[in-house]
Amino acid sequence: MTRLSVNINKFATLRNARGGDNPNLVQTAKDCERFGAQGITVHPRPDERHITTKDVYDLKEMVTTEFNIEGYPDGRFMKIVEEVKPDQVTLVPDPPSALTSNAGWDTIKNEHMLREVVSQIKSYGVRTSIFIEPINDMMDGAKKCETDRIELYTERYASAYKNDPLNAVESYKIASGHAKKIGLELNAGHDLDLTNLKFLTQQIPYLKEVSIGHALVCDALYFGLENTIQMYLRELNNI
């Protein structure tokens, strides 16, 4: 079964827009878990425009499912990882000013750096995942970096899904099959929602985890958080 990790960045964006502590991030994470989420994801960017460094440490004390921290491996990020030791670290190639993740790693060009970072993170007893595009050569590069998993960057799939689902998923099926063949486990994330999630998991049934934030938070405004998480879980279970 593919697990659902809720990215709570946008809840933090809402809190920060007004200041104070509403919504409370710790309580939000507790509620996500209580409603069925199997993981919590955060992306603590340097400008702290949503998740703050303090949030990461606060959440580490209470997350009882799987805690996934994603981000660019600069010194600040690596210090957080070393001290918090989450269940999983997802490496993304975002520059500090990026609005959101908008590309995967070039694992060939960045092999030396990624290999060192992956080795360091794994020395803490933490699972690693590298955010990449559905390209076989990038999968091979990730394998050389000795990462445990890769996370498929699914923006291109989501954009093309409405017009041609089979064509939209084809490169993801090919690359995922290759990744599985060479011994990489797979996650997926970016622009997945209630319209395109089930088809992706039907076509790639061995996905370990999807990380979903923006769409899930938007849906929660209409359906409520508990109902929304249950709706996403039903899609993942192909009900």
CSV table of C-alpha atoms in Angstrom, one decimal:
chain,number,residue,atom,x,y,z
A,1,MET,CA,0.0,0.0,0.0
A,2,THR,CA,1.2,3.5,-0.9
A,3,ARG,CA,1.5,5.6,2.3
A,4,LEU,CA,0.2,9.2,2.6
A,5,SER,CA,2.6,11.8,4.0
A,6,VAL,CA,0.9,15.2,4.5
A,7,ASN,CA,3.1,18.2,3.8
A,8,ILE,CA,2.0,20.8,6.3
A,9,ASN,CA,3.9,23.7,4.8
A,10,LYS,CA,0.8,25.6,3.8
A,11,PHE,CA,-0.7,25.4,7.2
A,12,ALA,CA,2.4,27.2,8.4
A,13,THR,CA,2.0,29.7,5.6
A,14,LEU,CA,-1.5,30.5,6.9
A,15,ARG,CA,-0.2,30.8,10.5
A,16,ASN,CA,2.6,33.1,9.4
A,17,ALA,CA,0.3,35.4,7.4
A,18,ARG,CA,-1.2,36.7,10.6
A,19,GLY,CA,1.5,36.0,13.2
A,20,GLY,CA,0.8,34.2,16.4
A,21,ASP,CA,0.1,30.5,16.6
A,22,ASN,CA,-3.1,29.8,14.7
A,23,PRO,CA,-3.2,27.2,13.3
A,24,ASN,CA,-0.9,25.5,15.7
A,25,LEU,CA,1.5,23.3,13.7
A,26,VAL,CA,1.9,20.7,16.4
A,27,GLN,CA,-1.8,20.2,16.8
A,28,THR,CA,-2.3,20.2,13.0
A,29,ALA,CA,0.3,17.4,12.7
A,30,LYS,CA,-1.4,15.5,15.5
A,31,ASP,CA,-4.7,15.8,13.8
A,32,CYS,CA,-3.4,14.7,10.5
A,33,GLU,CA,-2.0,11.5,12.1
A,34,ARG,CA,-5.2,11.0,14.1
A,35,PHE,CA,-7.2,11.2,10.9
A,36,GLY,CA,-5.1,8.6,9.2
A,37,ALA,CA,-2.1,10.2,7.7
A,38,GLN,CA,0.9,7.8,7.7
A,39,GLY,CA,3.6,10.6,7.7
A,40,ILE,CA,4.3,14.3,8.1
A,41,THR,CA,6.5,16.2,5.7
A,42,VAL,CA,8.0,19.6,6.2
A,43,HIS,CA,10.3,21.8,4.0
A,44,PRO,CA,12.1,24.3,6.3
A,45,ARG,CA,13.4,26.9,3.8
A,46,PRO,CA,16.1,29.5,4.8
A,47,ASP,CA,13.6,32.4,4.8
A,48,GLU,CA,11.2,30.5,7.1
A,49,ARG,CA,8.3,31.7,5.1
A,50,HIS,CA,6.3,28.7,6.2
A,51,ILE,CA,8.0,26.0,8.3
A,52,THR,CA,10.4,27.5,10.8
A,53,THR,CA,13.5,25.8,12.3
A,54,LYS,CA,11.6,25.8,15.6
A,55,ASP,CA,8.7,24.0,14.0
A,56,VAL,CA,11.0,21.2,12.9
A,57,TYR,CA,12.3,20.6,16.5
A,58,ASP,CA,8.8,20.9,18.0
A,59,LEU,CA,7.3,18.4,15.5
A,60,LYS,CA,10.1,15.9,16.1
A,61,GLU,CA,8.9,15.6,19.7
A,62,MET,CA,5.4,14.5,18.8
A,63,VAL,CA,5.3,13.0,15.3
A,64,THR,CA,4.4,9.3,15.9
A,65,THR,CA,4.2,8.2,12.2
A,66,GLU,CA,7.0,9.0,9.8
A,67,PHE,CA,8.7,12.3,9.9
A,68,ASN,CA,10.1,13.5,6.5
A,69,ILE,CA,12.2,16.6,6.2
A,70,GLU,CA,12.9,17.9,2.6
A,71,GLY,CA,15.2,20.6,1.5
A,72,TYR,CA,18.4,21.7,-0.1
A,73,PRO,CA,21.4,20.3,1.7
A,74,ASP,CA,23.2,23.5,2.8
A,75,GLY,CA,24.9,23.8,6.2
A,76,ARG,CA,21.8,25.0,8.0
A,77,PHE,CA,19.7,22.1,6.6
A,78,MET,CA,22.3,19.5,7.4
A,79,LYS,CA,22.6,20.8,11.0
A,80,ILE,CA,18.8,20.3,11.4
A,81,VAL,CA,19.0,16.8,10.0
A,82,GLU,CA,21.9,15.8,12.3
A,83,GLU,CA,20.1,17.1,15.4
A,84,VAL,CA,16.6,16.0,14.6
A,85,LYS,CA,17.3,12.7,12.9
A,86,PRO,CA,13.9,12.3,11.1
A,87,ASP,CA,12.8,9.0,9.6
A,88,GLN,CA,13.6,10.3,6.1
A,89,VAL,CA,15.3,13.2,4.4
A,90,THR,CA,14.3,14.1,0.8
A,91,LEU,CA,16.9,16.1,-1.0
A,92,VAL,CA,15.6,18.7,-3.4
A,93,PRO,CA,17.6,21.0,-5.7
A,94,ASP,CA,15.8,24.3,-4.8
A,95,PRO,CA,17.8,27.5,-4.5
A,96,PRO,CA,16.9,29.5,-1.4
A,97,SER,CA,14.6,31.9,-3.4
A,98,ALA,CA,12.5,29.2,-5.1
A,99,LEU,CA,8.7,29.5,-4.6
A,100,THR,CA,8.3,25.7,-4.8
A,101,SER,CA,10.2,22.7,-6.0
A,102,ASN,CA,10.2,23.0,-9.8
A,103,ALA,CA,12.8,20.5,-11.0
A,104,GLY,CA,14.6,17.3,-10.1
A,105,TRP,CA,18.3,16.8,-9.4
A,106,ASP,CA,20.7,16.1,-12.2
A,107,THR,CA,22.2,13.1,-10.4
A,108,ILE,CA,25.0,12.8,-12.9
A,109,LYS,CA,26.3,16.4,-12.7
A,110,ASN,CA,25.9,16.4,-9.0
A,111,GLU,CA,26.9,12.9,-8.2
A,112,HIS,CA,30.0,13.7,-6.1
A,113,MET,CA,28.1,16.2,-3.9
A,114,LEU,CA,25.0,14.0,-3.5
A,115,ARG,CA,27.0,10.9,-2.7
A,116,GLU,CA,28.7,12.8,0.1
A,117,VAL,CA,25.5,14.2,1.5
A,118,VAL,CA,23.7,10.8,1.3
A,119,SER,CA,26.6,9.1,3.1
A,120,GLN,CA,26.5,11.7,5.8
A,121,ILE,CA,22.7,11.5,6.3
A,122,LYS,CA,22.8,7.7,6.3
A,123,SER,CA,25.5,7.8,9.0
A,124,TYR,CA,22.8,9.3,11.3
A,125,GLY,CA,20.6,6.2,10.7
A,126,VAL,CA,18.2,8.2,8.4
A,127,ARG,CA,16.7,7.0,5.2
A,128,THR,CA,17.5,9.2,2.1
A,129,SER,CA,15.4,10.1,-1.0
A,130,ILE,CA,16.5,12.1,-4.0
A,131,PHE,CA,14.0,14.2,-5.9
A,132,ILE,CA,14.4,13.5,-9.6
A,133,GLU,CA,12.6,13.5,-13.0
A,134,PRO,CA,11.4,10.3,-14.6
A,135,ILE,CA,14.6,9.7,-16.6
A,136,ASN,CA,16.5,6.4,-16.5
A,137,ASP,CA,19.9,8.0,-16.6
A,138,MET,CA,18.9,10.1,-13.5
A,139,MET,CA,17.8,6.9,-11.8
A,140,ASP,CA,21.2,5.3,-12.5
A,141,GLY,CA,22.9,8.4,-11.1
A,142,ALA,CA,20.8,8.2,-8.0
A,143,LYS,CA,21.8,4.6,-7.6
A,144,LYS,CA,25.5,5.6,-7.8
A,145,CYS,CA,24.8,8.1,-5.0
A,146,GLU,CA,23.7,5.1,-2.8
A,147,THR,CA,20.4,6.7,-1.9
A,148,ASP,CA,17.7,4.4,-0.5
A,149,ARG,CA,14.8,6.0,-2.5
A,150,ILE,CA,14.0,8.5,-5.2
A,151,GLU,CA,11.0,10.8,-5.2
A,152,LEU,CA,9.4,11.2,-8.6
A,153,TYR,CA,8.8,14.8,-9.5
A,154,THR,CA,5.2,14.5,-10.8
A,155,GLU,CA,4.4,18.1,-12.0
A,156,ARG,CA,4.7,17.1,-15.6
A,157,TYR,CA,2.4,14.1,-15.1
A,158,ALA,CA,-0.2,16.2,-13.3
A,159,SER,CA,-0.1,18.9,-16.0
A,160,ALA,CA,-0.7,16.4,-18.8
A,161,TYR,CA,-3.1,14.1,-17.0
A,162,LYS,CA,-6.3,15.9,-17.9
A,163,ASN,CA,-5.7,15.7,-21.6
A,164,ASP,CA,-4.1,12.3,-22.0
A,165,PRO,CA,-3.6,10.2,-18.8
A,166,LEU,CA,-1.9,7.2,-20.5
A,167,ASN,CA,0.7,9.4,-22.2
A,168,ALA,CA,1.1,11.5,-19.1
A,169,VAL,CA,2.1,8.5,-17.0
A,170,GLU,CA,4.2,6.6,-19.6
A,171,SER,CA,7.6,8.0,-18.8
A,172,TYR,CA,6.9,7.6,-15.1
A,173,LYS,CA,6.1,3.9,-15.6
A,174,ILE,CA,9.3,3.3,-17.6
A,175,ALA,CA,11.6,5.2,-15.2
A,176,SER,CA,9.9,3.6,-12.2
A,177,GLY,CA,10.3,0.2,-13.6
A,178,HIS,CA,13.9,0.9,-14.2
A,179,ALA,CA,14.4,2.2,-10.7
A,180,LYS,CA,12.7,-0.9,-9.2
A,181,LYS,CA,15.0,-3.1,-11.3
A,182,ILE,CA,18.2,-1.5,-10.0
A,183,GLY,CA,17.0,-1.6,-6.4
A,184,LEU,CA,15.7,1.9,-5.7
A,185,GLU,CA,12.5,2.3,-3.7
A,186,LEU,CA,10.1,5.0,-5.0
A,187,ASN,CA,8.2,7.9,-3.6
A,188,ALA,CA,6.3,10.6,-5.5
A,189,GLY,CA,5.2,14.1,-5.1
A,190,HIS,CA,4.2,17.5,-6.6
A,191,ASP,CA,0.8,18.6,-7.8
A,192,LEU,CA,-0.8,15.2,-7.0
A,193,ASP,CA,-4.5,15.6,-6.1
A,194,LEU,CA,-7.8,13.8,-5.9
A,195,THR,CA,-8.2,13.8,-9.7
A,196,ASN,CA,-4.9,12.2,-10.7
A,197,LEU,CA,-3.6,10.3,-7.7
A,198,LYS,CA,-5.5,7.0,-8.1
A,199,PHE,CA,-4.4,6.6,-11.7
A,200,LEU,CA,-0.8,7.1,-10.8
A,201,THR,CA,-0.8,4.5,-8.1
A,202,GLN,CA,-2.7,2.1,-10.3
A,203,GLN,CA,0.0,2.4,-13.0
A,204,ILE,CA,2.9,2.3,-10.5
A,205,PRO,CA,1.5,0.1,-7.7
A,206,TYR,CA,4.8,-0.2,-5.9
A,207,LEU,CA,5.1,3.4,-4.9
A,208,LYS,CA,6.1,3.5,-1.2
A,209,GLU,CA,4.9,7.0,-0.4
A,210,VAL,CA,3.3,10.1,-1.8
A,211,SER,CA,3.8,13.5,-0.2
A,212,ILE,CA,0.9,15.9,-0.7
A,213,GLY,CA,0.5,19.4,0.6
A,214,HIS,CA,-1.0,22.2,-1.4
A,215,ALA,CA,-3.9,20.3,-3.0
A,216,LEU,CA,-4.8,18.6,0.2
A,217,VAL,CA,-4.8,21.8,2.2
A,218,CYS,CA,-7.0,23.4,-0.5
A,219,ASP,CA,-9.4,20.5,-0.4
A,220,ALA,CA,-9.6,20.7,3.4
A,221,LEU,CA,-11.1,24.2,3.1
A,222,TYR,CA,-14.1,22.6,1.4
A,223,PHE,CA,-14.3,19.1,2.8
A,224,GLY,CA,-12.7,19.5,6.3
A,225,LEU,CA,-9.3,18.0,7.2
A,226,GLU,CA,-10.5,14.7,8.5
A,227,ASN,CA,-12.7,14.0,5.5
A,228,THR,CA,-10.0,15.1,3.1
A,229,ILE,CA,-7.3,12.8,4.5
A,230,GLN,CA,-9.8,9.9,4.3
A,231,MET,CA,-10.6,10.8,0.7
A,232,TYR,CA,-6.9,10.7,-0.2
A,233,LEU,CA,-6.4,7.4,1.6
A,234,ARG,CA,-9.3,6.0,-0.4
A,235,GLU,CA,-7.7,7.1,-3.6
A,236,LEU,CA,-4.4,5.4,-2.6
A,237,ASN,CA,-6.2,2.2,-1.7
A,238,ASN,CA,-8.0,2.4,-5.1
A,239,ILE,CA,-11.4,2.1,-3.4
